[in-house]
Structure formats: structure tokens, C-alpha cells
XYZ file of C-alpha atoms in Angstrom:
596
model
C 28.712 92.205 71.194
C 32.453 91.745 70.597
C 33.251 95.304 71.257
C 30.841 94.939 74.914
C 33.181 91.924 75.919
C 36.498 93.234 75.119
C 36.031 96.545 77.292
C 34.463 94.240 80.043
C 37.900 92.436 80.436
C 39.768 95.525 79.909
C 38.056 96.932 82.968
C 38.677 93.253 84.984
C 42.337 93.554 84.440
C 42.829 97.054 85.769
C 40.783 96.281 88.632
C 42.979 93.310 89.110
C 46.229 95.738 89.135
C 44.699 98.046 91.689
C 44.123 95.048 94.551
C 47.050 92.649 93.867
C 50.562 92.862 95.264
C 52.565 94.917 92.589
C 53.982 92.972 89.287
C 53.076 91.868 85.863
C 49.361 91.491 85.248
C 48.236 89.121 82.163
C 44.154 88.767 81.007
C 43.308 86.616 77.671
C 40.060 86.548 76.023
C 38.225 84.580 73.198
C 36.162 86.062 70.911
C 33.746 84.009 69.273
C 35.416 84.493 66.281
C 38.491 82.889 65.750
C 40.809 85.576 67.128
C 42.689 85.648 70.359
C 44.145 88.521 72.193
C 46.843 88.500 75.197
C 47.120 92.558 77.396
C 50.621 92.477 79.720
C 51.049 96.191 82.061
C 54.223 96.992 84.248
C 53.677 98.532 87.518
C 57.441 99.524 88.437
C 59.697 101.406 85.860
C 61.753 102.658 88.295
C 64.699 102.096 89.583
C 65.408 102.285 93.413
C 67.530 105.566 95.208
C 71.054 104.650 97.868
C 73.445 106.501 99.162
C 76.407 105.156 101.012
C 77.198 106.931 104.742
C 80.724 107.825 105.172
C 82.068 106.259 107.911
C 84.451 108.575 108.445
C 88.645 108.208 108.048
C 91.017 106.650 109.827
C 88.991 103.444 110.042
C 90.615 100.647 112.944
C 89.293 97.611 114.486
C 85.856 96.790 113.495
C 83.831 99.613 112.030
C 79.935 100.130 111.104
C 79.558 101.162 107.570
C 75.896 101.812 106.473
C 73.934 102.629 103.644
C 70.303 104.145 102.930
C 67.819 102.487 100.419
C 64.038 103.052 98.912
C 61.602 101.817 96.374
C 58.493 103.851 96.179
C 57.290 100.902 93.884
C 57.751 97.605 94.333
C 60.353 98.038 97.182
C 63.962 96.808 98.298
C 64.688 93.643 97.702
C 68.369 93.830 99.087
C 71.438 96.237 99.683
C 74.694 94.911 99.272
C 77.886 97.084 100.761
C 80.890 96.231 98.856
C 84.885 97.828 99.317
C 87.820 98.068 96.552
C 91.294 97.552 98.000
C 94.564 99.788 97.007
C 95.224 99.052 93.881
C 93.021 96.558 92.619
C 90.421 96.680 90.584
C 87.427 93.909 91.915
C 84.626 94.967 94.554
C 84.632 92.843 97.055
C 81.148 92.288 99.426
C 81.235 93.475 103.067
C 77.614 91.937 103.769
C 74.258 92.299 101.919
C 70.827 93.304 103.843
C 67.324 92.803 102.809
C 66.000 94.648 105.936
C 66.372 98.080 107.323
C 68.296 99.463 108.650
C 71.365 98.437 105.797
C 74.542 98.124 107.700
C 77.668 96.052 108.223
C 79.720 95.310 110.849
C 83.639 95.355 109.448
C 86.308 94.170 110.528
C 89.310 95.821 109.160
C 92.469 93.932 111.094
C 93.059 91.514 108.076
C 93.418 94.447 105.366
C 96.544 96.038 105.002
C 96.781 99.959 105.715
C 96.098 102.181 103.117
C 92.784 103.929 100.910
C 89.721 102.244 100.463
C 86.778 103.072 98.132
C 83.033 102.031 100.189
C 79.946 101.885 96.957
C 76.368 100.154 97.968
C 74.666 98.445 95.531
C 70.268 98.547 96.137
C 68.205 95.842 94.117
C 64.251 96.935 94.748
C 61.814 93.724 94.009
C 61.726 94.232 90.032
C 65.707 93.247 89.902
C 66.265 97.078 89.242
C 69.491 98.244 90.512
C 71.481 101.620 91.818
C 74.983 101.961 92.567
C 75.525 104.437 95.243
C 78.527 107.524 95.031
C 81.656 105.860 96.163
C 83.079 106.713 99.517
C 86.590 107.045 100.161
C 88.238 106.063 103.710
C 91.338 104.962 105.092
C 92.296 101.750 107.125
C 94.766 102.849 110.075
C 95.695 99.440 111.796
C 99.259 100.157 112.721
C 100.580 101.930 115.073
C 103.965 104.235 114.186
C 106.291 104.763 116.720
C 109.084 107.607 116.729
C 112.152 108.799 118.565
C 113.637 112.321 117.891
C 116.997 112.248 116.353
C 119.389 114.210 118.952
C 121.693 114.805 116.781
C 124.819 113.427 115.117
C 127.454 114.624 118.117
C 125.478 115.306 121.487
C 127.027 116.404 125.233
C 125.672 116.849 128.782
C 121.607 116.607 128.955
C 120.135 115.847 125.495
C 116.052 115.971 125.270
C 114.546 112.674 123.724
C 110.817 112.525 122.721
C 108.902 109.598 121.523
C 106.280 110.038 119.469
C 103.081 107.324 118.838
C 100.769 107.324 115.521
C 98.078 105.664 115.285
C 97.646 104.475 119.009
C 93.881 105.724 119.233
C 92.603 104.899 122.927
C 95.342 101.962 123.505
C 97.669 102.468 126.727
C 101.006 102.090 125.908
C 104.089 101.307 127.519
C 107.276 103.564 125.984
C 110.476 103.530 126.735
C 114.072 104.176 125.299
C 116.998 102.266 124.866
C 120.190 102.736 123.537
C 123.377 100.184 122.715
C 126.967 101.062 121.801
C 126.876 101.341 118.030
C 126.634 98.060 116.212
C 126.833 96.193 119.070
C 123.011 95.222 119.547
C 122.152 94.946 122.987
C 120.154 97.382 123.850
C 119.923 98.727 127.471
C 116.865 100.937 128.997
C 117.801 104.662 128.913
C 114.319 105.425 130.368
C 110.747 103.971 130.983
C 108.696 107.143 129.400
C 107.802 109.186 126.176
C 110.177 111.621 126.759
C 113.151 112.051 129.076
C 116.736 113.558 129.868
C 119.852 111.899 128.542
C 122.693 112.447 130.980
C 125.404 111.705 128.444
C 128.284 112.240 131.400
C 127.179 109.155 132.714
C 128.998 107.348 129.558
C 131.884 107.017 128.032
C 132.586 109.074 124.662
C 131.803 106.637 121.859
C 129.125 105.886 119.349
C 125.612 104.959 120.159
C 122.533 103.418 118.910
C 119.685 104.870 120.023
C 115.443 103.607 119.499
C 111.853 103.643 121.235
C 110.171 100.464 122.235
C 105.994 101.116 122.369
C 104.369 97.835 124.060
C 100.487 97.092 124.556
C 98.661 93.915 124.815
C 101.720 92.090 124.094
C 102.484 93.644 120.891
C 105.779 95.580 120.677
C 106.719 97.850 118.085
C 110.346 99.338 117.989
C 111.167 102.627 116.487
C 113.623 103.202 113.436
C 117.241 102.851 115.246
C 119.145 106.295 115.031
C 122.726 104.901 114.541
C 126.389 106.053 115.396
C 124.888 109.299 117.429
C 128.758 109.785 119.224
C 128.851 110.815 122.902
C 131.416 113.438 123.177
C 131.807 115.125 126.717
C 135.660 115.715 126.215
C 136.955 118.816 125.104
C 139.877 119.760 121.822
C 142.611 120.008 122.423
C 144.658 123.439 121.020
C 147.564 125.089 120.722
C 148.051 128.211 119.101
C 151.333 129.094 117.352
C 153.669 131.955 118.306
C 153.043 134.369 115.747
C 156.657 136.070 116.341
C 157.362 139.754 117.489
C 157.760 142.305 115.668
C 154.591 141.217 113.631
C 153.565 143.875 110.769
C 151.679 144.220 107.746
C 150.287 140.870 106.172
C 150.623 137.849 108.888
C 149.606 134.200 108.815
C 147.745 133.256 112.103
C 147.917 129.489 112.972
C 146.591 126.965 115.764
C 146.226 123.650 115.665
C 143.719 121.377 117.268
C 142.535 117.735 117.590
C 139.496 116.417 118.906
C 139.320 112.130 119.133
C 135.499 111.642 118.869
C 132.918 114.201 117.284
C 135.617 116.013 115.521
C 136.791 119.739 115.417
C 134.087 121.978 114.391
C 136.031 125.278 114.275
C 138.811 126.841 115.948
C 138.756 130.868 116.504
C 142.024 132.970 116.784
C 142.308 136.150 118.859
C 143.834 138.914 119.903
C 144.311 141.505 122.905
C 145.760 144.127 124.163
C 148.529 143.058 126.821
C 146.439 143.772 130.778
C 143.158 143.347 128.658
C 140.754 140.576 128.975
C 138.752 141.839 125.099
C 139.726 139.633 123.181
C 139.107 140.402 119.585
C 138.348 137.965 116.913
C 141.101 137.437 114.092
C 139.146 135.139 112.089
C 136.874 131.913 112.930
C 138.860 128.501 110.757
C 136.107 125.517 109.651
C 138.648 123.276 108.528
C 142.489 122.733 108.640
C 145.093 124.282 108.657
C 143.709 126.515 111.583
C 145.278 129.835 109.869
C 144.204 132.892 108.308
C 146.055 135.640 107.046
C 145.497 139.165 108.723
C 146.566 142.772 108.170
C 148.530 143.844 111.331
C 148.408 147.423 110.158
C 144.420 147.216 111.236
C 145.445 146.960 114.870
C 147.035 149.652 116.626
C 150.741 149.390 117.168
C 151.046 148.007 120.893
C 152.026 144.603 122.856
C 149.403 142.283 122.765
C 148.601 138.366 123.659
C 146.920 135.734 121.284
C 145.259 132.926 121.972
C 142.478 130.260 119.793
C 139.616 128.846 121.184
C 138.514 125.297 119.720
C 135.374 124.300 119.265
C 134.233 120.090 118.833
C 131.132 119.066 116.722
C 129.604 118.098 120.073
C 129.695 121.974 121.186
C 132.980 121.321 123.694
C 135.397 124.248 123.614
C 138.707 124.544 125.128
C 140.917 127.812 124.795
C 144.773 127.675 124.442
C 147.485 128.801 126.660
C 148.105 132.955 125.791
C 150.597 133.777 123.645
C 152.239 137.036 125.377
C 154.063 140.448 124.639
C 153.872 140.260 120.802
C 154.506 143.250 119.435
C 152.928 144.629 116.405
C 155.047 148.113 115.094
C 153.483 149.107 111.630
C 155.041 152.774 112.018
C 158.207 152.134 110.532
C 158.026 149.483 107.535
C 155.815 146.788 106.623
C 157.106 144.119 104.047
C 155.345 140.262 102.802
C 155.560 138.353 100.044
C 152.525 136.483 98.073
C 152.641 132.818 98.511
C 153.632 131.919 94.935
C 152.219 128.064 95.005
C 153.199 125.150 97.026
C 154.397 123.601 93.607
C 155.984 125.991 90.757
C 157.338 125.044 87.970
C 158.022 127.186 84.441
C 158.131 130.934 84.879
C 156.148 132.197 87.884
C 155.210 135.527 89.165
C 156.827 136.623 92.522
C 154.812 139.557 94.204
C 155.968 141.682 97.671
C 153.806 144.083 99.467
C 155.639 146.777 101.135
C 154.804 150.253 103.326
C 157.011 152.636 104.876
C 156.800 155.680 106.476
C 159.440 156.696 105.390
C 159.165 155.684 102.024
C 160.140 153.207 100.139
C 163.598 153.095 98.426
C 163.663 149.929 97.017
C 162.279 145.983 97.354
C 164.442 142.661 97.037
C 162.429 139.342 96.155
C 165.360 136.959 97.506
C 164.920 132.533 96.833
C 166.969 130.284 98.714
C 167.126 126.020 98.987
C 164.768 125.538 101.996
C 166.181 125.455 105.327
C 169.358 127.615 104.137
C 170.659 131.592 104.063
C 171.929 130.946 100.612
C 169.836 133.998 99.460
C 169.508 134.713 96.202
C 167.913 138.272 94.743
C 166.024 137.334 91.501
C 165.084 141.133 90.727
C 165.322 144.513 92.952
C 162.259 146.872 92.276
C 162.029 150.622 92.934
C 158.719 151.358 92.948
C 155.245 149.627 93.235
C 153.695 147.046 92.283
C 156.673 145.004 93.584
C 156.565 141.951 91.073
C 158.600 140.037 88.892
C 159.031 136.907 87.286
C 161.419 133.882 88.471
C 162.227 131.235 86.049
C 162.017 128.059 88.204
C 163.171 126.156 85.324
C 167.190 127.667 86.353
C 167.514 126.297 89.516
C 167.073 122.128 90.669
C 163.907 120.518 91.293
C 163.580 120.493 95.446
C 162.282 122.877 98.159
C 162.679 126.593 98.156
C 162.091 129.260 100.302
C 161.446 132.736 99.478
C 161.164 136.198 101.315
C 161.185 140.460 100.506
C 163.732 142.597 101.771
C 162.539 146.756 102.154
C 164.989 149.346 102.235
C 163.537 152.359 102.910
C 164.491 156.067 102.285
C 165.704 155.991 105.786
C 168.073 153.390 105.044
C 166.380 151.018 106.931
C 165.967 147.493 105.842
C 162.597 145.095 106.876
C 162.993 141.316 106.335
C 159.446 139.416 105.569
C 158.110 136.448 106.833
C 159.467 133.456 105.106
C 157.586 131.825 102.434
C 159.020 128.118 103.429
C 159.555 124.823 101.210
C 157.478 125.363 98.668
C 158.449 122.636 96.169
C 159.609 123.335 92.488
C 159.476 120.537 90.080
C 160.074 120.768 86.602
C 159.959 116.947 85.787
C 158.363 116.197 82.808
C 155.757 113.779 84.103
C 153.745 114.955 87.373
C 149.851 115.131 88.764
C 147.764 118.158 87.375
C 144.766 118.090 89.037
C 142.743 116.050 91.276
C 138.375 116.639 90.797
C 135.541 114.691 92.232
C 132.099 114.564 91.426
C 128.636 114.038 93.347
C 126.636 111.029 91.453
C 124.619 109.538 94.720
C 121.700 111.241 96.488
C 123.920 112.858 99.177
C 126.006 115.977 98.234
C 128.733 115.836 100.264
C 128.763 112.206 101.256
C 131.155 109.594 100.209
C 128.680 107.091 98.361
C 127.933 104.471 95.240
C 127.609 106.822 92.145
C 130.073 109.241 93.271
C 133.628 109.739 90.982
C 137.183 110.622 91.762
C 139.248 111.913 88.462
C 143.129 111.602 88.431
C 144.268 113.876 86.114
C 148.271 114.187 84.968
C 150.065 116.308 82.685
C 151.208 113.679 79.845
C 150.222 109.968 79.024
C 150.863 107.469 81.496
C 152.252 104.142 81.013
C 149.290 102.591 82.732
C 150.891 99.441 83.185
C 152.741 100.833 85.945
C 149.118 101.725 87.424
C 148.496 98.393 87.640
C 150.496 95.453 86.151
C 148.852 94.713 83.230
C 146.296 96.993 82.759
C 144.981 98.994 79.253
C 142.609 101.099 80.839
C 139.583 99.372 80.256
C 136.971 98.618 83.328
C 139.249 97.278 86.381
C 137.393 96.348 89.688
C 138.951 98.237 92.678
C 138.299 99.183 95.933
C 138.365 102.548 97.088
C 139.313 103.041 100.603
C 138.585 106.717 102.695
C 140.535 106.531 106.509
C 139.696 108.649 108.931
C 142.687 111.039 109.477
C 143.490 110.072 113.281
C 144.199 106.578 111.612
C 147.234 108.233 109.898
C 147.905 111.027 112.723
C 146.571 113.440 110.097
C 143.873 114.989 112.430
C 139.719 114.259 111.636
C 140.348 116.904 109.054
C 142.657 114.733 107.367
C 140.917 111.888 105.844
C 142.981 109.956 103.180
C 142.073 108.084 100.156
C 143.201 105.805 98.192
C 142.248 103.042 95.779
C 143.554 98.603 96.011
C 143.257 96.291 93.347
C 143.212 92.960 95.527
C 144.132 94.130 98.653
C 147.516 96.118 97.376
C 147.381 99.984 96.795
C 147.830 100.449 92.977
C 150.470 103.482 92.004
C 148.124 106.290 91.987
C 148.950 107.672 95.427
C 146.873 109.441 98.100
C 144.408 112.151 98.170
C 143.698 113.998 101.512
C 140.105 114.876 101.566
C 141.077 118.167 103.788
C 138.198 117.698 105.507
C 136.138 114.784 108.179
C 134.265 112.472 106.124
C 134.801 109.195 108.087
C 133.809 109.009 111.415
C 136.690 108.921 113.730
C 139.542 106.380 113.676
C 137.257 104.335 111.304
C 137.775 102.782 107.786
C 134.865 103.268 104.704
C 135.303 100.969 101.395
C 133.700 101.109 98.439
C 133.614 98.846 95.608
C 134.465 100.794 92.607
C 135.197 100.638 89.030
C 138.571 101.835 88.062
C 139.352 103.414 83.818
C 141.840 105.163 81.816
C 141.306 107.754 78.937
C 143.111 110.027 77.190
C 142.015 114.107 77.029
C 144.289 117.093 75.359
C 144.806 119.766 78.158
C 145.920 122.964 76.658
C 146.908 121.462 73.197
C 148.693 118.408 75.375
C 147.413 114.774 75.449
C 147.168 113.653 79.167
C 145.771 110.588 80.690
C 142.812 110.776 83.049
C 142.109 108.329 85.044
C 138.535 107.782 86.755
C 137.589 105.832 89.706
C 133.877 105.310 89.907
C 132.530 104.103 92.925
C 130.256 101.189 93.673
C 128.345 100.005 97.080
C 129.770 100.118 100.042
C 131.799 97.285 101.026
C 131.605 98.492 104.892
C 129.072 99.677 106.968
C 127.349 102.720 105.938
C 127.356 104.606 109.006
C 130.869 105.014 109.193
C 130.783 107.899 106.503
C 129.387 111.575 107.430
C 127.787 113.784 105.455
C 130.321 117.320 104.930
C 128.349 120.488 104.851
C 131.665 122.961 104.630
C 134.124 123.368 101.413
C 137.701 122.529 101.086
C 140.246 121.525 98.469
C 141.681 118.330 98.277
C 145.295 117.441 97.985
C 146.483 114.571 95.832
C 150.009 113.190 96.411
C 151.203 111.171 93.238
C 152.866 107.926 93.227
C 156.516 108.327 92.319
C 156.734 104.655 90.617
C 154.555 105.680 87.972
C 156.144 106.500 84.559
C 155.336 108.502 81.465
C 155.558 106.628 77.749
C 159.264 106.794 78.038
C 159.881 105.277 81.117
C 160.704 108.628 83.146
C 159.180 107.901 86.552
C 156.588 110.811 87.616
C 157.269 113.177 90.369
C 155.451 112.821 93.710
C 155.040 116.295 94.426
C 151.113 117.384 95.826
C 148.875 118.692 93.801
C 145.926 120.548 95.111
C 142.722 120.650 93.430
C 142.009 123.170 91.325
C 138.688 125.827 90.759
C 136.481 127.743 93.796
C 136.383 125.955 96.778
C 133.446 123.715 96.753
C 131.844 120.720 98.638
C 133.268 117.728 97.034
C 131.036 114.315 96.105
């Protein structure tokens, strides 16, 4: 009987489960004896299935994100749509749903720009959960606006394009406005996306230049392009009479200027006199304007020279001719080999000499500059036509030097004169001059960058500066545009004040334009002494190390070409004895490079 009534309430409870509304089912019986039994069954082990929709990347405005959800079993309860931010690390809710279809309107305005992660979260009516797959999108609120840079130097018509990100459907208003540079009052240059910039219509100088984008009374402005210069005037050149009869090994100058962009090159030519070919001699980056060119590759004739300049803008101006030069390699050639524009010691002294004829002998002559005390420091017979001068015979000053060919004809051939170059034999003197790129920028004057000031014994760096041991000194280094010191834009000059006075370390010509014109660039800078042994010798070197710029940064360029600076020593500096040091230039040594 026990068994009978057990199995009948078995059977009640499953019918139960098959009619009711699905969840946990209970059924308790007594038996007669004194035993009690309880049966619990689950109807929903399983948890529910979502999946988020992507709603697609870049998101702006308000956007519909929505997810899909089922429960085969008991059913969803509710689906919550959640987003993480950039870089943090808590969901946060969009909206939860408890109907179908799940979705959310958001609103993305308040976020900031940048990567979101999209999960949904689906709870089915037995407090099972799923997390869905995350989605990834991006928020794009902001709109970017863009003006194409013309150019550092620009002439004539000059293209400008704006360019929008971002803008979706939105109608905007663009236009472009420039200012003089620095100034900060900007002017309409035109009312569109893109346009022509008549430059002529303004006078050469530096400009500012940006877009304006303007919708629904929000205005965004462009990065400003600063200090693009307006240059519409051409160099000026001249080129330099090259002298008649010119043969074998010449030097070719010009000279040239240009007040705004700067000179960009200057190209010397030749042609034949009644010709209009003109030939190329060589094309110059950087000053001096010169080149030296065999004559004997041109045939022997009259001919005309002339140089075309060329500004950083793209102006070009060509000089007045240079007429019935003669070039007569038939006879006899003779040159002589710069030695250095500062000797000292023994030095070599090399001539380079041709005759058809033949040559009977070569004379390497030395005079005090500006004089026809000649002086023959050897006489050669035959080639190679070098010897050594002893420098150390004759007083410290200017010299000039020259080759005299005899050849088997009897028939002498002067050279070109090798003029002032300085000998200087005093003990204490500059050795070399080196800088050194530490900023982000090759060739750009900038904080990180060094300047090394190296002479040829120990200094007495109290006559530096008053005072000083060597250690740390704060200093500003100041770079001048060469038209500030009628040295040309190719001529920048620096040199380094402690308080507003120079300290006794002289000037170093850059050779080359890396302040904008007639402008002034300062840098703080940190200013020590050390000692190094140079060829067995101790020698002080002195480092500047430069700082932040004290001025504004646009008035330095950025140098692409390579030159060799020049550093002109303070005379009132003295050695450990007291012997003041000579100021005679020094250029820097090793290949030609692109300095800072």
C-alpha cells in the first residue's frame, strides 16, 4: 500500500510540471509510517544565446545599437547593452530591455572621440546569464579641419586647399585667412575650400596663414601655418671679372643677395663671344658663389660670363655679361694649390703647370699681402711641382703666394694670386670649431643641440668669463641672421652672452641661412670647460649646450644643404701664461656635413 501511494504522487507531480508555467515543482507525502519524503525537478538548465549587432564605425550623433536574445526555456527576462570607454576598465549601461526587439538609442555627443568596446548582457527568467562577443566601434564627434602648407617661400599664384574630416552630411562654411606673421589679425584671403593666392597683391614679408570651417554656429580653425614669406622680388647678382688671359685652373665667383626668402643657388656660365649657349660652369648652394674650373676643357677663344641667381621663392635674376675674356691654354698653363687660409709650422706648397712647349722650370714665390716683395721659396724642374715653406721664418700676418713657369721656350706664365692667407704661429689660437645635432630636427638650431670650442693649449678661462672654473655657467646663445651684420642670408653669426655681454669666445659664421631674414634666434644654454689631449697636447674644450628657446621658434629654418663653419677667436683671451690668443679664423674641420 505504501509502494501504490508513493508512485501515485510521483505521477501527480509530473503531471503538475507538464501544465504549469515553467519553474521549480515541489510534492510532499506522508506515509503512514513515520517517514516523510520531499521530490524538487528543474525545468531550465540552460542558459540563454545574444549576440551584439555592430553598429558599424565612425559612430556620431545619436546612434541605434542593438542586440539579439533567446530562451528556448523559460525565456528572456532582460537584455542589458553596456559600452567600455578608452582606457578604462568599468562597463557602463547604455539601456536594458525586457521586450523585443533589444535596442538603444545612444547618444554619443558627451563621450570624447576615440575606440569603444559594445558587449550585451541576456538574463532569461531562471537569472541565467550570457555575455555577448564584444564589438568594437569608434566615436567620431569632431570635425578636423586642414589647410595645405604652400610652402616655406611662395611667389605669384600659390594653390591652397582646405580639407574637412569628419563633417558627415553638415554644410559648411570654409574660408581662408591669412595675417602678417605674429601679428594676429587675420584677414579673409577667400570664402571657399580651395582657391588662388595672388601673392603680387602683397608686400614681401612673412605670413600666417589658416582655414576657418563654420556650421551651426560652431567654428573650428585650422592649425596656423606660420612665417610662410611672400617673396615676389628677385636677387640681386653680380658676377666677378674673371680676368683675360684665363688658363688652366680658375676660380669662378659671383655674388648675390636676396632680402626675404634667401638665395637658393646661384649658377655661373660661359659662352662663346656672338653666342647666346650659354654653358654651365658649375651650380653654387651656398656662399662664396665660386667654383674652381679647368679652362683647358674649353676651347681656346673669346668668350662672355655671366651667373644667374636663383631665391628660395623660385625668383631668378641673371647678371650683367662679362665680355671678351680670353681663355689661351696653347701656350702655358700655371696655378698654385690654395695652401690654407691659416698656416702655420711647415706647410706644403703645390703648382700645377702645362706647356706646350715644355716645361723648363717652376717658381713657388710668397710675398706680405698686398706687396711685389716676391720671394722664391724653392725652383723645381720637373713635376710634381711641390715643396715645403717653413711659415715659422717669416712674421705672423697676411701672405700672398703665386707660381711662375718658364718654359723651354723661354717664356714665363705668372698664376693667379693666392691672396692674404693668414700665417700665425702664436702659441695660443682656435683649432677647431664642431657642432652636434641633440634635438629632433637635423639641421635646425634647437634645445639639445651643442656647439664645441676647441683650442690648441689650456685656456685661462677666467678671461672667458670673469670668474669662471669651467663648471655649468648659464648663457645665452644668440644666431643673427647675416643681413643683420651685412654678411648676406648665408652668413648667419653666432655667438654666446653671459648677462647680456658677449663673453671672449668670439664668433662663428654658420656659412649658411639658418635664421630667417634680418631676424634674431636665442637660446638659453648651458655653457662648460674641460680639458682633452689633442695629439699628445692638453687643450681646453669648451661646450655650449643649448637650452629652450628664449625667442620665438619660427624665426629659425630648418638647413637641408652642407657647409663648414668658420669660427673667429676672441683675441682677449689668454693661454696659462698670460699670452693673449690669436684671432685668426678657423674653419671647421672633417667632410662637409649638415651641422646641428
Amino acid at each position: 500500500m505504501k509502494v501504490r501511494t508513493l508512485i501515485a504522487l510521483l505521477a501527480l507531480i509530473v503531471a503538475l510540471i507538464a501544465v504549469d508555467t515553467p519553474t521549480f515543482s515541489t510534492a510532499a507525502f506522508t506515509s503512514k509510517t513515520t517517514n516523510t519524503g520531499t521530490v524538487s525537478a528543474a525545468v531550465d538548465w540552460t542558459p540563454p544565446t545574444v549576440t551584439l549587432t555592430n553598429p558599424g564605425s565612425p559612430l556620431r550623433g545619436t546612434a541605434t545599437v542593438t542586440a539579439t536574445a533567446a530562451d528556448a526555456e523559460t525565456g528572456i527576462a532582460t537584455v542589458a547593452i553596456q559600452y567600455l570607454a578608452p582606457s578604462t576598465s568599468t562597463w557602463t549601461n547604455i539601456c536594458t530591455a525586457s521586450t523585443a526587439p533589444y535596442s538603444c538609442a545612444w547618444d554619443t555627443t558627451p563621450r570624447p572621440d576615440g575606440s569603444y568596446s559594445l558587449r550585451a548582457i541576456a538574463t532569461d527568467k531562471a537569472d541565467y546569464t550570457t555575455t555577448s562577443a564584444v564589438a568594437t566601434t569608434t566615436i567620431a564627434n569632431a570635425i578636423t579641419v586642414s589647410l595645405s602648407d604652400p610652402g616655406e617661400a611662395v611667389r605669384g599664384s600659390v594653390p591652397l586647399t582646405v580639407t574637412l574630416g569628419n563633417a558627415g552630411s553638415t554644410s559648411y562654411a570654409v574660408r581662408i585667412e591669412y595675417a602678417v606673421a605674429d601679428s594676429g589679425s587675420w584677414k579673409t584671403l577667400c570664402s571657399a575650400a580651395s582657391c588662388t593666392w595672388n601673392t603680387t597683391g602683397f608686400a614681401n614679408d612673412f605670413y600666417d596663414l589658416r582655414a576657418v570651417a563654420t556650421a551651426n554656429g560652431t567654428t573650428t580653425t585650422s592649425a596656423i601655418i606660420e612665417g610662410v614669406v611672400v617673396d615676389n622680388l628677385a636677387p640681386t647678382v653680380t658676377m666677378t671679372d674673371p680676368g683675360s688671359p684665363l688658363s688652366g685652373v680658375r676660380t669662378f665667383t659671383a655674388t648675390a643677395t636676396d632680402a626675404h626668402s634667401g638665395v637658393e643657388e646661384v649658377t655661373l656660365q660661359h659662352a662663346a663671344n656672338g653666342s647666346s649657349t650659354w654653358i654651365t660652369l658649375c651650380t653654387v648652394a651656398e656662399e662664396p658663389f665660386s667654383c674652381r674650373y679647368d679652362s683647358t676643357k674649353i676651347a681656346d677663344g673669346t668668350y662672355s660670363f655671366r651667373a644667374i641667381a636663383t631665391d628660395n621663392a623660385g625668383n631668378t635674376r641673371t647678371s650683367a655679361t662679362i665680355a671678351n675674356r680670353v681663355i689661351n691654354n696653347v701656350v702655358a698653363s700655371v696655378s698654385l694649390e690654395d695652401p690654407a687660409a691659416v698656416i702655420s709650422g711647415s706647410v706644403p706648397l703645390t703648382a700645377n703647370a702645362a706647356s706646350s712647349a715644355g716645361v723648363a722650370s717652376v717658381r713657388i714665390q710668397v710675398a706680405p699681402a698686398g706687396t711685389t716683395a716676391w720671394t722664391t721659396v724653392c725652383t723645381l724642374n720637373a713635376s710634381p711641382f711641390t715643396c715645403t715653406w717653413n711659415s715659422a721664418a717669416v712674421a705672423d700676418g697676411l701672405y700672398d703666394f703665386r707660381a711662375v713657369m718658364v718654359d723651354k721656350a723661354a717664356r714665363e706664365s705668372i698664376s693667379a694670386t693666392v691672396t692674404a692667407r693668414r700665417v700665425d704661429n702664436t702659441p695660443l689660437r682656435g683649432l677647431d670649431i664642431q657642432s652636434a645635432n641633440g634635438g629632433s630636427t637635423p639641421g635646425r638650431i634647437e634645445a639639445g643641440d651643442t656647439m664645441t670650442f676647441i683650442y690648441n693649449d689650456r685656456v685661462n678661462l677666467g678671461s672667458i668669463v670673469s670668474g669662471w672654473n669651467g663648471s655649468a655657467l648659464g648663457v645665452t646663445l644668440r644666431a643673427r641672421d647675416g643681413n643683420l651684420l651685412g654678411l648676406g642670408s648665408n652668413g648667419d653669426t653666432v655667438d654666446v652672452l653671459r648677462n647680456g655681454a658677449v663673453v671672449n669666445l668670439g664668433s662663428v659664421n654658420l656659412r649658411q641661412n639658418y635664421v630667417r631674414s634680418n631676424n634674431t634666434a636665442s637660446f638659453a644654454a648651458t655653457m662648460t670647460a674641460s680639458t682633452a689631449t689633442i695629439n699628445g697636447v692638453p687643450v681646453t674644450v669648451v661646450t655650449v649646450a643649448l637650452g629652450p628657446a628664449a625667442s620665438s621658434s619660427n624665426r629659425v629654418r630648418t638647413v637641408s644643404t652642407t657647409a663648414s663653419m668658420v669660427w673667429t677667436p676672441s683675441g682677449l683671451v689668454t693661454d696659462l701664461s698670460g699670452a693673449r690668443a690669436s684671432n685668426a679664423p678657423i674653419t671647421e674641420s672633417g667632410s662637409l656635413d649638415r651641422d646641428f
